[in-house]
Coordinates of C-alpha atoms and ligand atoms in Angstrom, one line a residue:
M73 CA -7.4 -9.0 28.2
G74 CA -4.8 -6.9 26.3
L75 CA -2.0 -8.2 24.1
L76 CA 0.6 -8.0 26.8
E77 CA -1.5 -10.0 29.3
Q78 CA -2.3 -12.8 26.9
P79 CA -0.9 -16.2 28.2
A80 CA 0.4 -16.9 24.6
F81 CA 2.1 -13.5 24.5
L82 CA 3.7 -14.2 27.9
A83 CA 4.9 -17.5 26.6
L84 CA 6.4 -15.8 23.6
Q85 CA 8.2 -13.3 25.8
K86 CA 9.7 -16.3 27.7
M87 CA 10.9 -17.8 24.4
K88 CA 12.6 -14.6 23.3
A89 CA 16.1 -15.2 24.9
R90 CA 16.3 -18.7 23.6
E91 CA 15.2 -17.7 20.1
R92 CA 17.5 -14.7 20.0
A93 CA 20.4 -17.0 20.8
L94 CA 19.7 -19.0 17.7
S95 CA 21.2 -17.6 14.5
L96 CA 19.5 -18.0 11.1
S97 CA 22.7 -19.9 10.0
G98 CA 22.2 -22.3 12.9
R99 CA 18.5 -22.7 12.2
F100 CA 19.1 -23.6 8.6
A101 CA 22.1 -25.9 9.5
G102 CA 20.0 -27.7 11.9
D103 CA 17.0 -28.3 9.7
A104 CA 17.4 -29.3 6.1
N105 CA 13.6 -28.9 5.5
R106 CA 13.4 -25.4 7.0
F107 CA 12.5 -23.8 3.6
S108 CA 9.6 -26.2 2.9
A109 CA 8.4 -26.1 6.5
F110 CA 8.1 -22.3 6.5
C111 CA 7.0 -21.7 2.9
V112 CA 3.3 -21.1 2.4
P113 CA 1.6 -21.3 -1.0
F114 CA -1.1 -19.1 -2.4
G115 CA -2.6 -21.1 -5.3
Q116 CA -0.1 -22.5 -7.8
Q117 CA 1.4 -19.1 -8.5
M118 CA 2.7 -17.6 -5.3
Q119 CA 4.8 -18.8 -2.5
I120 CA 5.6 -16.9 0.7
D121 CA 8.9 -17.9 2.2
F122 CA 8.9 -17.1 5.9
S123 CA 11.9 -19.4 6.6
R124 CA 14.3 -16.5 7.1
Q125 CA 12.4 -15.0 9.9
H126 CA 13.7 -15.4 13.4
W127 CA 11.2 -18.0 14.4
S128 CA 10.8 -21.7 15.1
S129 CA 7.9 -24.1 14.9
E130 CA 7.3 -23.4 18.6
V131 CA 7.1 -19.7 18.1
K132 CA 4.8 -20.1 15.1
A133 CA 2.5 -22.4 17.1
Q134 CA 2.4 -19.9 20.0
L135 CA 1.7 -17.0 17.7
C136 CA -1.2 -19.0 16.1
A137 CA -2.4 -19.7 19.7
L138 CA -2.3 -15.9 20.3
A139 CA -4.4 -15.3 17.3
R140 CA -6.9 -17.9 18.4
D141 CA -7.0 -16.5 22.0
M142 CA -7.5 -13.0 20.6
D143 CA -10.4 -14.2 18.5
V144 CA -8.9 -13.2 15.2
N145 CA -11.3 -15.7 13.6
S146 CA -14.4 -13.7 14.7
A147 CA -12.8 -10.5 13.5
I148 CA -12.1 -12.1 10.1
N149 CA -15.7 -13.3 9.8
G150 CA -16.8 -9.7 10.7
L151 CA -14.9 -8.4 7.7
F152 CA -17.4 -10.2 5.5
A153 CA -20.5 -9.1 7.4
D154 CA -22.2 -6.0 8.9
N155 CA -19.6 -4.7 11.4
Q156 CA -18.6 -1.6 13.3
F157 CA -14.8 -1.9 13.1
N158 CA -14.6 1.8 12.4
H159 CA -16.5 2.8 15.6
T160 CA -14.9 6.2 16.0
E161 CA -16.4 7.3 12.6
G162 CA -19.5 5.1 13.0
R163 CA -18.8 3.2 9.9
A164 CA -18.7 -0.4 8.8
V165 CA -15.7 -1.8 6.9
L166 CA -16.8 -3.8 3.9
H167 CA -14.2 -3.3 1.1
T168 CA -14.2 -7.1 0.6
A169 CA -17.8 -6.7 -0.8
L170 CA -16.2 -4.6 -3.6
R171 CA -14.6 -7.8 -5.1
M172 CA -17.4 -10.3 -4.4
P173 CA -18.7 -12.0 -7.5
A174 CA -22.2 -11.1 -8.6
G175 CA -24.7 -13.4 -6.9
E176 CA -22.9 -13.4 -3.6
S177 CA -24.3 -11.7 -0.6
V178 CA -22.9 -9.3 2.0
T179 CA -25.5 -7.9 4.3
F180 CA -25.2 -4.3 5.5
Q181 CA -28.0 -2.7 7.5
G182 CA -30.4 -5.5 6.4
S183 CA -29.7 -5.4 2.7
N184 CA -27.3 -7.1 0.3
V185 CA -24.7 -4.6 -1.0
V186 CA -23.2 -6.8 -3.7
P187 CA -25.9 -5.9 -6.3
L188 CA -25.1 -2.2 -5.6
V189 CA -21.4 -2.9 -6.2
H190 CA -22.1 -4.6 -9.5
K191 CA -24.5 -1.9 -10.6
V192 CA -21.7 0.7 -10.3
L193 CA -19.2 -1.8 -12.0
A194 CA -21.6 -2.1 -14.9
R195 CA -21.6 1.7 -15.2
V196 CA -17.8 1.8 -15.1
K197 CA -17.8 -0.9 -17.8
A198 CA -20.3 1.0 -20.0
F199 CA -18.3 4.2 -19.6
C200 CA -15.0 2.4 -20.6
Q201 CA -16.7 1.1 -23.7
Q202 CA -17.9 4.6 -24.6
V203 CA -14.4 6.0 -24.2
H204 CA -12.6 3.1 -25.9
S205 CA -15.0 2.8 -28.8
G206 CA -14.6 6.5 -29.5
K207 CA -18.2 7.3 -28.7
W208 CA -17.3 9.7 -25.9
L209 CA -16.0 12.8 -27.6
G210 CA -14.4 16.0 -26.3
F211 CA -15.6 19.5 -27.0
S212 CA -14.2 19.6 -30.5
G213 CA -15.5 16.2 -31.5
K214 CA -12.2 14.4 -30.9
T215 CA -11.8 11.1 -29.0
I216 CA -10.2 10.9 -25.5
R217 CA -6.5 10.0 -25.3
D218 CA -5.5 11.3 -21.9
V219 CA -7.1 10.6 -18.5
V220 CA -6.1 12.8 -15.6
N221 CA -7.0 11.5 -12.2
I222 CA -7.2 14.3 -9.6
G223 CA -7.3 12.9 -6.1
I224 CA -5.0 12.3 -3.1
G225 CA -4.2 9.5 -0.6
G226 CA -6.5 6.6 -1.2
S227 CA -8.0 8.4 -4.2
D228 CA -4.6 8.5 -5.9
L229 CA -2.1 6.0 -4.6
G230 CA -4.1 2.8 -5.4
P231 CA -5.1 3.6 -9.0
A232 CA -1.7 5.3 -9.6
M233 CA 0.2 2.3 -8.3
V234 CA -1.9 -0.3 -10.2
T235 CA -1.9 1.6 -13.4
E236 CA 1.9 1.8 -13.3
A237 CA 2.3 -1.8 -12.1
L238 CA 0.4 -3.1 -15.0
A239 CA 1.7 -0.7 -17.6
C240 CA 2.5 -3.5 -20.0
Y241 CA -1.2 -4.4 -20.2
Q242 CA -2.1 -0.9 -21.4
K243 CA -3.7 -1.6 -24.8
Q244 CA -6.5 1.0 -25.1
G245 CA -4.5 3.9 -26.4
I246 CA -5.4 5.8 -23.2
R247 CA -2.6 7.4 -21.1
A248 CA -3.2 7.9 -17.4
H249 CA -1.8 10.9 -15.4
F250 CA -2.2 11.5 -11.7
V251 CA -2.3 14.9 -10.0
S252 CA -2.4 14.8 -6.2
N253 CA -0.1 17.3 -4.7
M254 CA -0.9 20.8 -3.5
D255 CA 2.1 21.9 -5.4
G256 CA 1.0 23.4 -8.7
A257 CA 4.1 22.0 -10.3
Q258 CA 2.5 18.6 -10.6
L259 CA -0.7 20.0 -12.3
A260 CA 1.3 22.3 -14.5
Q261 CA 3.6 19.4 -15.7
V262 CA 0.6 17.2 -16.5
L263 CA -1.3 20.0 -18.3
N264 CA 1.8 20.7 -20.4
K265 CA 1.7 17.1 -21.7
V266 CA -2.0 16.8 -22.6
D267 CA -4.3 18.3 -25.2
A268 CA -7.5 19.9 -23.7
E269 CA -9.6 18.6 -26.7
R270 CA -8.7 15.0 -25.9
T271 CA -8.4 15.0 -22.1
L272 CA -10.8 13.6 -19.5
F273 CA -10.5 14.6 -15.9
I274 CA -11.6 12.2 -13.2
V275 CA -12.1 14.1 -9.9
S276 CA -11.7 11.3 -7.3
S277 CA -12.5 12.1 -3.7
K278 CA -14.5 10.1 -1.2
T279 CA -15.5 13.3 0.7
F280 CA -15.2 15.7 -2.3
T281 CA -14.0 18.3 0.2
T282 CA -10.2 17.5 0.3
D283 CA -8.4 20.8 -0.3
E284 CA -5.7 19.5 -2.5
T285 CA -8.2 17.7 -4.8
M286 CA -10.6 20.6 -5.0
T287 CA -7.9 23.2 -5.6
N288 CA -6.4 21.0 -8.5
A289 CA -9.9 20.3 -9.8
H290 CA -10.9 23.9 -9.9
A291 CA -7.7 24.9 -11.6
A292 CA -8.1 22.1 -14.2
R293 CA -11.7 23.3 -14.9
E294 CA -10.4 26.9 -15.5
W295 CA -7.7 25.5 -17.9
L296 CA -10.3 23.5 -19.8
L297 CA -12.7 26.4 -19.9
A298 CA -9.9 28.6 -21.3
A299 CA -9.4 26.1 -24.1
C300 CA -13.0 25.4 -25.0
G301 CA -14.5 28.8 -24.1
D302 CA -17.9 27.4 -23.3
E303 CA -19.2 26.3 -19.9
A304 CA -21.6 23.9 -21.5
Q305 CA -18.8 21.9 -23.0
I306 CA -17.0 21.2 -19.7
S307 CA -19.2 18.2 -18.9
K308 CA -17.6 16.4 -21.8
H309 CA -14.3 16.5 -19.9
F310 CA -15.1 15.9 -16.3
V311 CA -16.5 12.9 -14.3
A312 CA -16.4 12.3 -10.6
V313 CA -15.9 9.4 -8.2
S314 CA -17.3 10.1 -4.8
T315 CA -19.7 9.3 -1.9
N316 CA -20.8 12.9 -1.8
A317 CA -23.3 13.5 -4.6
K318 CA -24.2 17.0 -3.3
A319 CA -20.7 18.3 -3.4
V320 CA -20.1 16.8 -6.8
Q321 CA -23.1 18.6 -8.2
A322 CA -22.1 21.8 -6.5
F323 CA -18.7 21.6 -8.3
G324 CA -20.6 21.3 -11.6
I325 CA -20.5 17.6 -12.4
D326 CA -23.9 16.2 -13.2
A327 CA -25.1 13.1 -11.1
A328 CA -25.2 11.1 -14.4
Q329 CA -21.4 11.6 -14.6
M330 CA -20.7 10.6 -11.0
F331 CA -19.6 7.1 -10.1
E332 CA -20.7 6.3 -6.6
F333 CA -19.1 4.4 -3.7
W334 CA -20.1 4.1 -0.1
D335 CA -18.9 5.2 3.3
W336 CA -18.2 1.6 4.3
V337 CA -15.3 1.8 1.9
G338 CA -12.2 3.3 3.6
G339 CA -10.2 5.7 1.4
R340 CA -7.1 3.5 1.5
F341 CA -9.2 0.4 0.6
S342 CA -11.0 2.0 -2.2
L343 CA -9.1 1.1 -5.4
W344 CA -11.5 -1.8 -5.9
S345 CA -14.5 0.6 -6.2
A346 CA -15.1 3.2 -8.9
I347 CA -11.9 4.9 -7.6
G348 CA -10.3 2.2 -9.9
L349 CA -11.8 4.0 -12.9
P350 CA -8.4 5.1 -14.3
I351 CA -7.3 1.4 -14.0
A352 CA -10.3 0.2 -16.0
L353 CA -9.9 3.0 -18.6
T354 CA -6.2 2.4 -19.2
L355 CA -6.0 -1.4 -18.9
G356 CA -9.5 -2.3 -20.0
F357 CA -12.4 -3.4 -17.9
A358 CA -11.6 -7.1 -18.2
R359 CA -8.2 -6.5 -16.6
F360 CA -9.9 -4.6 -13.8
E361 CA -12.1 -7.6 -13.2
Q362 CA -9.1 -9.8 -13.1
L363 CA -7.6 -7.6 -10.4
L364 CA -10.8 -7.8 -8.4
A365 CA -10.8 -11.6 -8.8
G366 CA -7.3 -11.9 -7.5
A367 CA -8.2 -9.8 -4.4
H368 CA -11.3 -11.9 -3.9
A369 CA -9.3 -15.1 -4.0
M370 CA -7.1 -13.7 -1.3
D371 CA -10.2 -12.8 0.7
M372 CA -11.3 -16.4 0.5
H373 CA -7.8 -17.5 1.6
L374 CA -8.0 -15.2 4.6
R375 CA -11.5 -16.4 5.5
D376 CA -11.1 -20.1 5.0
T377 CA -7.4 -21.0 5.7
P378 CA -6.2 -22.3 9.1
F379 CA -3.9 -19.8 10.8
E380 CA -0.8 -22.0 10.3
Q381 CA -1.2 -21.6 6.5
N382 CA -3.0 -18.3 6.4
I383 CA -0.6 -15.8 4.7
P384 CA -2.0 -12.4 5.9
V385 CA -2.5 -13.8 9.5
L386 CA 1.1 -15.1 9.5
M387 CA 2.4 -11.8 8.2
A388 CA 0.6 -9.9 11.0
L389 CA 1.7 -12.4 13.7
L390 CA 5.3 -12.0 12.5
S391 CA 4.9 -8.2 12.9
V392 CA 3.8 -8.7 16.5
W393 CA 6.8 -11.1 17.1
N394 CA 9.3 -8.7 15.5
I395 CA 7.9 -5.5 16.9
N396 CA 6.5 -6.4 20.3
V397 CA 8.8 -9.2 21.3
L398 CA 12.1 -8.7 19.4
G399 CA 11.8 -4.9 19.3
L400 CA 12.3 -4.4 15.6
N401 CA 10.1 -1.5 14.7
S402 CA 10.6 -0.8 11.0
E403 CA 9.6 -2.9 8.0
G404 CA 11.1 -2.6 4.5
V405 CA 9.4 -3.6 1.3
F406 CA 11.6 -4.3 -1.7
P407 CA 9.9 -5.2 -5.0
Y408 CA 12.4 -6.5 -7.5
C409 CA 10.1 -5.1 -10.2
Q410 CA 10.4 -1.6 -11.7
D411 CA 6.6 -1.5 -12.4
L412 CA 6.0 -1.8 -8.7
K413 CA 7.9 1.4 -7.9
R414 CA 4.9 3.0 -6.3
F415 CA 4.1 -0.1 -4.2
P416 CA 6.1 1.1 -1.1
A417 CA 4.3 4.4 -1.1
F418 CA 1.0 2.6 -1.5
L419 CA 1.8 0.4 1.5
Q420 CA 2.9 3.3 3.6
Q421 CA -0.6 4.8 3.4
L422 CA -2.3 1.4 3.8
N423 CA -0.4 0.4 6.8
M424 CA 0.9 3.6 8.5
E425 CA -2.4 5.5 8.2
S426 CA -4.3 2.4 9.4
N427 CA -2.1 1.3 12.3
G428 CA -0.3 4.5 13.3
K429 CA -2.5 4.6 16.4
G430 CA -1.7 5.0 20.1
V431 CA -5.1 4.5 21.6
N432 CA -6.9 1.2 21.8
N433 CA -10.5 0.4 21.0
Q434 CA -11.5 1.2 24.6
G435 CA -10.0 4.7 24.3
E436 CA -7.0 3.9 26.4
K437 CA -3.4 4.7 25.6
V438 CA -1.6 1.5 24.4
S439 CA 1.4 0.4 26.3
Y440 CA 3.1 -1.4 23.3
N441 CA 4.3 -0.4 19.9
T442 CA 1.8 -0.6 17.0
G443 CA 2.3 0.3 13.4
P444 CA 5.9 0.0 12.1
V445 CA 7.7 2.6 10.0
I446 CA 7.3 1.3 6.5
F447 CA 9.8 2.2 3.8
G448 CA 11.1 0.8 0.6
E449 CA 12.3 1.1 -2.9
V450 CA 12.5 -1.1 -6.0
G451 CA 15.5 -3.5 -6.3
T452 CA 18.2 -3.0 -7.4
N453 CA 18.0 0.8 -6.8
G454 CA 17.5 0.3 -3.0
Q455 CA 20.7 -1.7 -2.9
H456 CA 22.7 1.3 -3.9
A457 CA 20.9 3.6 -1.5
F458 CA 20.0 2.2 2.0
F459 CA 20.8 -1.5 2.0
Q460 CA 24.2 -0.7 3.7
L461 CA 22.2 -0.1 6.8
L462 CA 20.2 -3.3 6.4
H463 CA 23.4 -5.3 6.2
Q464 CA 25.7 -3.6 8.7
G465 CA 23.6 -1.0 10.6
S466 CA 23.2 -1.2 14.4
Q467 CA 19.6 -2.3 14.1
A468 CA 18.0 -5.1 12.2
V469 CA 15.2 -4.2 9.8
P470 CA 12.9 -7.0 8.7
G471 CA 12.0 -6.7 5.0
D472 CA 9.8 -8.2 2.4
F473 CA 11.5 -9.1 -0.9
I474 CA 9.0 -9.4 -3.8
G475 CA 10.0 -11.0 -7.1
F476 CA 8.5 -12.6 -10.2
A477 CA 9.9 -15.6 -12.0
R478 CA 8.8 -14.3 -15.4
S479 CA 9.2 -10.8 -16.6
S480 CA 6.6 -9.0 -18.7
Y481 CA 9.5 -7.5 -20.7
D482 CA 11.7 -9.2 -23.2
Y483 CA 15.0 -8.6 -21.5
P484 CA 15.9 -12.1 -20.2
V485 CA 19.5 -11.3 -19.1
H486 CA 18.3 -8.3 -17.1
H487 CA 15.6 -10.4 -15.5
R488 CA 18.0 -13.2 -14.5
K489 CA 20.4 -10.6 -13.0
L490 CA 17.5 -8.9 -11.2
L491 CA 16.3 -12.1 -9.5
A492 CA 19.9 -13.0 -8.7
N493 CA 20.3 -9.7 -6.9
M494 CA 17.1 -10.3 -4.9
L495 CA 18.1 -13.7 -3.9
A496 CA 21.6 -12.5 -3.0
Q497 CA 20.4 -9.7 -0.8
A498 CA 18.1 -12.0 1.2
E499 CA 20.9 -14.5 1.5
A500 CA 23.4 -11.9 2.6
M501 CA 21.0 -10.4 5.2
A502 CA 20.4 -13.8 6.7
F503 CA 23.8 -15.4 6.7
G504 CA 26.3 -12.5 6.4
K505 CA 30.0 -13.0 6.2
S506 CA 32.0 -14.2 9.2
Y507 CA 35.4 -12.9 10.5
A508 CA 37.0 -16.1 9.4
Q509 CA 35.7 -15.7 5.8
V510 CA 36.7 -12.1 5.6
A511 CA 40.2 -12.9 7.1
A512 CA 40.7 -15.7 4.6
E513 CA 39.7 -13.5 1.7
L514 CA 42.0 -10.7 2.8
T515 CA 44.9 -13.1 3.3
A516 CA 44.3 -14.6 -0.2
E517 CA 44.6 -11.0 -1.5
G518 CA 48.1 -10.8 0.0
K519 CA 47.3 -8.7 3.0
T520 CA 49.6 -9.0 6.1
E521 CA 48.3 -10.3 9.4
A522 CA 48.3 -6.7 10.7
E523 CA 46.4 -5.4 7.7
V524 CA 43.8 -8.2 8.1
A525 CA 43.3 -7.4 11.7
K526 CA 42.8 -3.8 10.9
L527 CA 40.4 -4.2 8.0
A528 CA 38.4 -7.3 8.8
P529 CA 36.0 -5.8 11.4
Y530 CA 34.7 -3.3 8.8
K531 CA 34.0 -6.1 6.3
V532 CA 32.3 -8.6 8.6
M533 CA 28.6 -8.9 8.1
E534 CA 26.9 -10.4 11.1
G535 CA 23.9 -11.6 9.1
N536 CA 21.0 -12.8 11.1
R537 CA 18.7 -10.1 9.6
P538 CA 15.2 -11.4 9.1
S539 CA 13.3 -11.2 5.8
T540 CA 10.4 -12.7 3.9
T541 CA 10.5 -13.5 0.2
I542 CA 7.3 -13.4 -1.8
L543 CA 7.9 -15.2 -5.1
C544 CA 5.2 -15.1 -7.8
D545 CA 5.2 -16.5 -11.3
E546 CA 4.3 -13.2 -13.1
L547 CA 2.9 -9.8 -12.4
T548 CA -0.6 -10.2 -13.8
P549 CA -3.7 -8.2 -12.8
Y550 CA -4.9 -11.3 -10.9
N551 CA -1.7 -11.7 -8.9
L552 CA -1.4 -8.0 -8.2
G553 CA -5.0 -8.0 -6.8
A554 CA -4.0 -10.9 -4.5
L555 CA -0.8 -9.2 -3.5
I556 CA -2.5 -6.0 -2.5
A557 CA -5.3 -7.8 -0.7
M558 CA -2.7 -9.8 1.2
Y559 CA -1.2 -6.6 2.6
E560 CA -4.7 -5.1 3.3
H561 CA -5.5 -8.2 5.4
K562 CA -2.1 -8.2 7.1
T563 CA -2.9 -4.6 8.1
F564 CA -6.3 -5.6 9.4
V565 CA -5.1 -8.5 11.4
Q566 CA -2.3 -6.4 12.9
G567 CA -5.0 -4.0 14.1
V568 CA -7.0 -6.8 15.7
L569 CA -4.0 -8.0 17.6
W570 CA -3.1 -4.5 18.7
N571 CA -6.7 -3.8 19.6
I572 CA -6.7 -0.6 17.6
N573 CA -9.1 0.9 15.0
S574 CA -7.2 0.5 11.7
F575 CA -9.9 2.4 9.8
D576 CA -9.9 6.0 11.1
Q577 CA -7.2 8.6 10.6
W578 CA -7.9 11.5 13.1
G579 CA -4.2 12.2 13.2
V580 CA -4.2 13.9 9.8
E581 CA -7.0 16.4 10.8
L582 CA -5.1 18.8 13.0
G583 CA -2.6 19.7 10.3
K584 CA -5.4 20.3 7.8
K585 CA -7.1 22.7 10.2
L586 CA -3.9 24.6 11.0
A587 CA -3.1 24.9 7.3
A588 CA -6.5 26.5 6.8
T589 CA -5.7 29.4 9.1
L590 CA -2.1 29.6 7.9
I591 CA -3.3 30.2 4.3
D592 CA -4.9 33.4 5.6
D593 CA -1.8 34.4 7.6
L594 CA 0.4 34.0 4.5
A595 CA -2.0 36.1 2.5
D596 CA -2.1 38.9 5.1
E597 CA 0.6 41.5 4.6
T598 CA 0.8 42.5 8.2
E599 CA 3.1 40.8 10.8
T600 CA 1.8 37.4 12.0
T601 CA 1.9 37.0 15.8
A602 CA -0.8 34.5 16.5
H603 CA 1.4 31.4 16.5
D604 CA 4.5 30.0 18.3
S605 CA 7.7 31.9 17.7
A606 CA 9.0 29.4 15.1
T607 CA 5.8 29.5 13.0
N608 CA 5.7 33.3 13.3
G609 CA 9.3 33.6 12.4
L610 CA 9.1 31.4 9.3
I611 CA 6.0 33.2 8.1
A612 CA 7.9 36.5 8.4
L613 CA 10.7 35.0 6.3
V614 CA 8.3 33.8 3.6
K615 CA 6.7 37.3 3.4
E616 CA 10.1 38.9 3.2
W617 CA 11.4 36.6 0.5
K618 CA 8.4 36.0 -1.6
S619 CA 8.6 39.2 -3.6
Ligands
LIG926 O1 -5.1 11.5 4.4 C1 -6.4 11.5 4.9 C2 -7.4 11.0 3.9 O2 -8.7 11.1 4.5 C3 -7.2 9.6 3.4 O3 -7.6 8.6 4.3 C4 -7.9 9.6 2.1 O4 -7.5 8.5 1.3 C5 -7.4 11.0 1.6 O5 -7.4 11.8 2.7 C6 -8.3 11.5 0.5 O6 -9.6 11.7 0.9 P1 -10.8 12.0 -0.1 O7 -10.9 10.7 -1.0 O8 -12.0 12.2 0.7 O9 -10.4 13.2 -0.9

């Protein structure tokens, strides 16, 4: 039975009109305990406030019934056991094994993969020790100071976001740089900043075939060779993280300098594997372990918590409520934390590459909306950019506000103001400003009745815009691990409810193939006629203007 036919979903549809008629102001006015009733804790250090969503206890109960009826429980258990969630690529999905403590067991094809995971982690740790202790030397005998990660998508966004998010924990004297784009500008800018003698490149690619990564890696190799002048010295400056040992060796990186991961780790779920090497190198291996521990704690929360208190399950259910019942198809994410500035981009890949699907697990076109459009920006910058639409635009956009009670930086006044802004935005979205309030303000300013009537409609804010607030004590490696895993599991449970494969990404393939032929077309001096008139016309313009 599909989502739309589920009795619990039909019941939710019936509740829609009644729930829509209730404003958030009304809900809070009618229930003094609404905050505590809809706030869910994660340990002692995180609270998720769902009270400003457009729901009631009845809606929540019905959504949890929907999750039970759709057997979300079995799916969650499957995430910790041999599974075939990624049936279109014939792959299991076991990233939770990457953060299992040693001694635990996750069986895949008859054997326990946790020891494999810890074997690679031990290699990562040993490598970090070599680099940090100054035993790992570059071609001229100098220690490593700069690490350049070359990768894209999941082989870039996770480590880049985490390294930046935990910047204040960087104590090893190692600076991380990330090169992902096919635009040579990015590589050039990084190479301008680093010294070849003291630079280590990490070529990160699950497949080791991704064009952006291989193009950047080959260019970096040329640059290094030009500096050291000796092929034999290159190995001191290149390591790889991949599942494809053959391709790594073909590139010229010895197996001993490759950190392995496995095809049961999806690219966008891979930062917990050796793909996290830049994190361990810049923050120290112990911090990387804390990140893994936080993610594991969230795994256990997902596995062992009843739906009514299960944070990722509730987040996914709210998406279904907002998207499939209320028709709100975008989701914002607003971290009030400068160090989380890459978090929205990370979540875009995590959720939009996972759930941007229009065909269900039976190969049929789905008849309901799936993945939302995710966007976001750090507060308070977002407030001065797109929040106008959130407050007064013609469509409501649910958003997650993320804040930390303590700052890692010694600017207490800034931090108080930052948090005040976060709280103010969520409050303004929920409760707005009525005509009566606006009129009273304008009258107090000395405006005439006619002026009030003219201006007031522009200043009214209807409110009633749903949001969730995630409040945490501090941005530590452990808490960040939990936060990321929380969104990973939200994404997974959404996919279960929408009956889609959240773990493939066929939609990105066609563009890659077309680009491969267009590279040749652009190089060819003769007129290109093989494409549609727009593509042919644009190629002609490029050829005309390039010289
Ligand atoms: O964008 C498609 C994709 O396959 C992502 O899923 C992946 O994270 C990225 O490309 C990079 O892939 P790889 O790690 O194999 O280079």
